[in-house]
Amino acid sequence: MRNTFLIFILFVFNFASAQKTNSDCTDNFVLSNTDSNKIYTYNAQNSITTQDNYSISASNDIKMKAGNVIVLKPGTYLKKGPLYLAKIEACTICEQTFTFLNFFTPNGDGFNDFWKVDWLDATSFSVVSIFDRYGKLIKVLQNVNDSWDGTSNSNDISSSDYWFKLKYVDCNGNTKEYKSHFSLKR
């Protein structure tokens, strides 16, 4: 009969501050020796499990964070010298929420006259670049209160589809991009 160990405590060997973070939280994560386990943080919403005979070499630093359970199967071996951190706590899922109009009508009637990105968390806003269908930069929105009135160099531009690229910093401090499009209707 093989034993399975469940770790519900925090333990650390030779803590090092440098790390590469896999920030996306998966439901479950299985570690195998085919992984190049140098300096990593593994995050899982539910569980992290090692395969049989999983080993961490002396030159590798591993952090595991799981919402429910970390399972070290038989043969899991920590060679002398590595950092190994196992922690049971909720996996932080990084979400920023923003909205934008699919179309706007800059005709002065007071409804949908401006196009902008609305943020529920204004601290994560960075920059929005708006392009025409040929990829020409039309407008840059540089703060959370900026909007576009459908003009370029004080001239109305034609009804068409426009594309935007949103650059922002997520709650883990990573720079992200979101691309989409909208229509200007006159």
Tab-separated table of C-alpha atoms in Angstrom:
chain	number	residue	atom	x	y	z
A	1	MET	CA	0.000	0.000	0.000
A	2	ARG	CA	1.408	3.380	-1.000
A	3	ASN	CA	1.196	6.369	1.281
A	4	THR	CA	-0.013	9.783	0.205
A	5	PHE	CA	0.969	12.823	2.241
A	6	LEU	CA	-1.249	15.864	2.561
A	7	ILE	CA	0.569	19.011	3.621
A	8	PHE	CA	-1.445	21.607	5.490
A	9	ILE	CA	1.464	23.554	6.974
A	10	LEU	CA	3.945	26.130	5.783
A	11	PHE	CA	7.599	25.128	5.686
A	12	VAL	CA	10.631	26.796	4.116
A	13	PHE	CA	14.222	25.730	3.359
A	14	ASN	CA	16.836	28.297	2.214
A	15	PHE	CA	14.413	31.038	1.165
A	16	ALA	CA	15.473	32.966	-1.958
A	17	SER	CA	13.809	36.128	-3.226
A	18	ALA	CA	14.231	35.644	-7.000
A	19	GLN	CA	11.363	33.857	-8.693
A	20	LYS	CA	9.478	33.400	-11.959
A	21	THR	CA	5.769	33.468	-11.343
A	22	ASN	CA	3.130	31.506	-13.235
A	23	SER	CA	0.351	33.894	-12.244
A	24	ASP	CA	-2.638	32.190	-13.870
A	25	CYS	CA	-4.591	30.100	-11.406
A	26	THR	CA	-5.602	26.731	-12.786
A	27	ASP	CA	-8.125	24.475	-11.065
A	28	ASN	CA	-5.634	21.676	-10.413
A	29	PHE	CA	-1.925	21.432	-11.161
A	30	VAL	CA	0.166	18.244	-11.521
A	31	LEU	CA	3.953	18.531	-11.268
A	32	SER	CA	6.090	16.046	-13.160
A	33	ASN	CA	9.851	15.669	-13.492
A	34	THR	CA	9.564	16.755	-17.110
A	35	ASP	CA	8.880	20.246	-15.758
A	36	SER	CA	11.930	22.477	-15.779
A	37	ASN	CA	11.512	23.294	-12.102
A	38	LYS	CA	14.150	25.977	-11.583
A	39	ILE	CA	12.585	28.916	-9.733
A	40	TYR	CA	8.804	28.806	-9.983
A	41	THR	CA	5.628	29.625	-8.164
A	42	TYR	CA	2.787	27.197	-8.917
A	43	ASN	CA	-0.720	28.477	-8.143
A	44	ALA	CA	-3.833	26.314	-8.216
A	45	GLN	CA	-7.404	27.074	-7.226
A	46	ASN	CA	-8.004	23.569	-5.815
A	47	SER	CA	-4.980	21.264	-5.604
A	48	ILE	CA	-1.369	20.660	-6.550
A	49	THR	CA	-0.209	17.047	-6.891
A	50	THR	CA	3.240	15.637	-7.599
A	51	GLN	CA	3.610	12.569	-9.787
A	52	ASP	CA	5.333	9.477	-8.388
A	53	ASN	CA	9.087	9.897	-7.858
A	54	TYR	CA	9.002	13.682	-8.337
A	55	SER	CA	12.233	15.343	-7.211
A	56	ILE	CA	13.397	18.903	-6.728
A	57	SER	CA	17.133	19.322	-7.238
A	58	ALA	CA	19.414	21.353	-4.985
A	59	SER	CA	19.623	24.241	-7.471
A	60	ASN	CA	15.850	24.709	-7.802
A	61	ASP	CA	13.460	26.833	-5.752
A	62	ILE	CA	9.769	25.913	-5.818
A	63	LYS	CA	6.723	27.603	-4.279
A	64	MET	CA	3.326	25.914	-4.307
A	65	LYS	CA	0.095	27.651	-3.369
A	66	ALA	CA	-3.197	25.758	-3.523
A	67	GLY	CA	-6.691	26.594	-2.347
A	68	ASN	CA	-7.477	23.192	-0.836
A	69	VAL	CA	-4.709	20.592	-0.850
A	70	ILE	CA	-1.107	19.876	-1.815
A	71	VAL	CA	-0.401	16.172	-2.356
A	72	LEU	CA	3.157	14.838	-2.376
A	73	LYS	CA	2.940	11.307	-3.715
A	74	PRO	CA	5.358	8.525	-2.689
A	75	GLY	CA	8.879	9.124	-3.873
A	76	THR	CA	8.632	12.920	-3.805
A	77	TYR	CA	12.122	13.948	-2.847
A	78	LEU	CA	13.562	17.312	-1.870
A	79	LYS	CA	17.300	17.187	-2.416
A	80	LYS	CA	19.514	19.055	0.032
A	81	GLY	CA	19.509	22.795	-0.438
A	82	PRO	CA	16.416	23.909	-2.380
A	83	LEU	CA	13.738	26.282	-1.275
A	84	TYR	CA	10.416	24.538	-0.973
A	85	LEU	CA	7.351	26.444	0.150
A	86	ALA	CA	3.912	24.858	0.376
A	87	LYS	CA	0.984	26.998	1.399
A	88	ILE	CA	-2.734	26.266	1.626
A	89	GLU	CA	-4.707	29.430	0.920
A	90	ALA	CA	-7.033	30.803	-1.695
A	91	CYS	CA	-5.529	31.411	-5.097
A	92	THR	CA	-5.823	35.079	-6.009
A	93	ILE	CA	-7.565	35.508	-9.312
A	94	CYS	CA	-6.648	38.797	-10.898
A	95	GLU	CA	-9.575	40.535	-12.557
A	96	GLN	CA	-9.970	44.053	-13.877
A	97	THR	CA	-13.373	45.071	-15.123
A	98	PHE	CA	-13.968	47.698	-17.774
A	99	THR	CA	-16.704	48.494	-20.253
A	100	PHE	CA	-16.881	50.347	-23.564
A	101	LEU	CA	-19.567	51.211	-26.107
A	102	ASN	CA	-19.862	49.002	-29.196
A	103	PHE	CA	-20.780	52.155	-31.120
A	104	PHE	CA	-21.129	55.851	-30.465
A	105	THR	CA	-22.958	58.671	-32.250
A	106	PRO	CA	-21.209	62.047	-31.832
A	107	ASN	CA	-24.175	64.123	-33.037
A	108	GLY	CA	-24.657	66.430	-30.041
A	109	ASP	CA	-27.926	64.897	-28.798
A	110	GLY	CA	-26.456	64.055	-25.389
A	111	PHE	CA	-26.573	60.283	-25.902
A	112	ASN	CA	-23.423	58.295	-26.721
A	113	ASP	CA	-21.656	61.427	-28.006
A	114	PHE	CA	-18.269	60.294	-26.702
A	115	TRP	CA	-16.397	56.976	-26.725
A	116	LYS	CA	-14.344	55.959	-23.699
A	117	VAL	CA	-13.362	53.020	-21.542
A	118	ASP	CA	-15.150	52.946	-18.180
A	119	TRP	CA	-13.202	51.293	-15.367
A	120	LEU	CA	-14.645	49.832	-12.196
A	121	ASP	CA	-11.115	50.017	-10.754
A	122	ALA	CA	-9.641	53.284	-12.032
A	123	THR	CA	-6.222	52.539	-10.507
A	124	SER	CA	-5.482	49.933	-13.188
A	125	PHE	CA	-6.035	52.260	-16.173
A	126	SER	CA	-3.003	52.894	-18.348
A	127	VAL	CA	-3.527	53.998	-21.972
A	128	VAL	CA	-6.010	53.440	-24.830
A	129	SER	CA	-4.866	53.884	-28.445
A	130	ILE	CA	-7.548	54.217	-31.154
A	131	PHE	CA	-6.794	53.275	-34.778
A	132	ASP	CA	-8.633	53.506	-38.092
A	133	ARG	CA	-9.148	50.476	-40.331
A	134	TYR	CA	-5.744	51.023	-41.950
A	135	GLY	CA	-3.909	50.996	-38.619
A	136	LYS	CA	-3.342	54.767	-38.465
A	137	LEU	CA	-3.284	56.109	-34.905
A	138	ILE	CA	-6.260	58.465	-34.483
A	139	LYS	CA	-6.391	59.231	-30.748
A	140	VAL	CA	-4.684	58.300	-27.479
A	141	LEU	CA	-6.635	58.361	-24.200
A	142	GLN	CA	-4.109	58.783	-21.413
A	143	ASN	CA	-6.193	58.899	-18.259
A	144	VAL	CA	-9.378	57.413	-16.906
A	145	ASN	CA	-11.429	60.561	-17.648
A	146	ASP	CA	-10.353	60.952	-21.310
A	147	SER	CA	-12.870	60.286	-24.086
A	148	TRP	CA	-12.994	60.617	-27.872
A	149	ASP	CA	-15.480	62.866	-29.678
A	150	GLY	CA	-15.061	61.372	-33.165
A	151	THR	CA	-12.727	64.070	-34.448
A	152	SER	CA	-9.144	64.164	-35.667
A	153	ASN	CA	-7.327	67.523	-35.813
A	154	SER	CA	-10.675	69.202	-34.971
A	155	ASN	CA	-12.342	67.671	-38.060
A	156	ASP	CA	-15.192	65.150	-37.938
A	157	ILE	CA	-14.053	61.789	-39.223
A	158	SER	CA	-16.251	59.424	-41.192
A	159	SER	CA	-18.564	56.724	-39.926
A	160	SER	CA	-16.623	53.487	-39.817
A	161	ASP	CA	-15.278	50.778	-37.557
A	162	TYR	CA	-12.342	51.731	-35.351
A	163	TRP	CA	-10.009	49.529	-33.365
A	164	PHE	CA	-8.460	50.133	-29.995
A	165	LYS	CA	-5.624	48.716	-27.959
A	166	LEU	CA	-5.863	49.020	-24.201
A	167	LYS	CA	-2.664	48.677	-22.159
A	168	TYR	CA	-3.070	48.306	-18.405
A	169	VAL	CA	-1.394	46.867	-15.326
A	170	ASP	CA	-3.223	43.927	-13.724
A	171	CYS	CA	-3.555	43.324	-9.979
A	172	ASN	CA	-0.373	41.198	-10.039
A	173	GLY	CA	1.622	44.110	-11.496
A	174	ASN	CA	1.845	42.597	-15.004
A	175	THR	CA	1.359	44.789	-18.089
A	176	LYS	CA	-1.480	43.426	-20.231
A	177	GLU	CA	-3.086	44.338	-23.563
A	178	TYR	CA	-6.687	44.064	-24.680
A	179	LYS	CA	-7.716	44.689	-28.309
A	180	SER	CA	-11.188	45.135	-29.733
A	181	HIS	CA	-13.236	47.407	-32.002
A	182	PHE	CA	-16.270	49.692	-32.055
A	183	SER	CA	-18.226	51.745	-34.595
A	184	LEU	CA	-18.624	55.472	-35.088
A	185	LYS	CA	-22.058	56.292	-36.576
A	186	ARG	CA	-23.026	59.735	-37.837
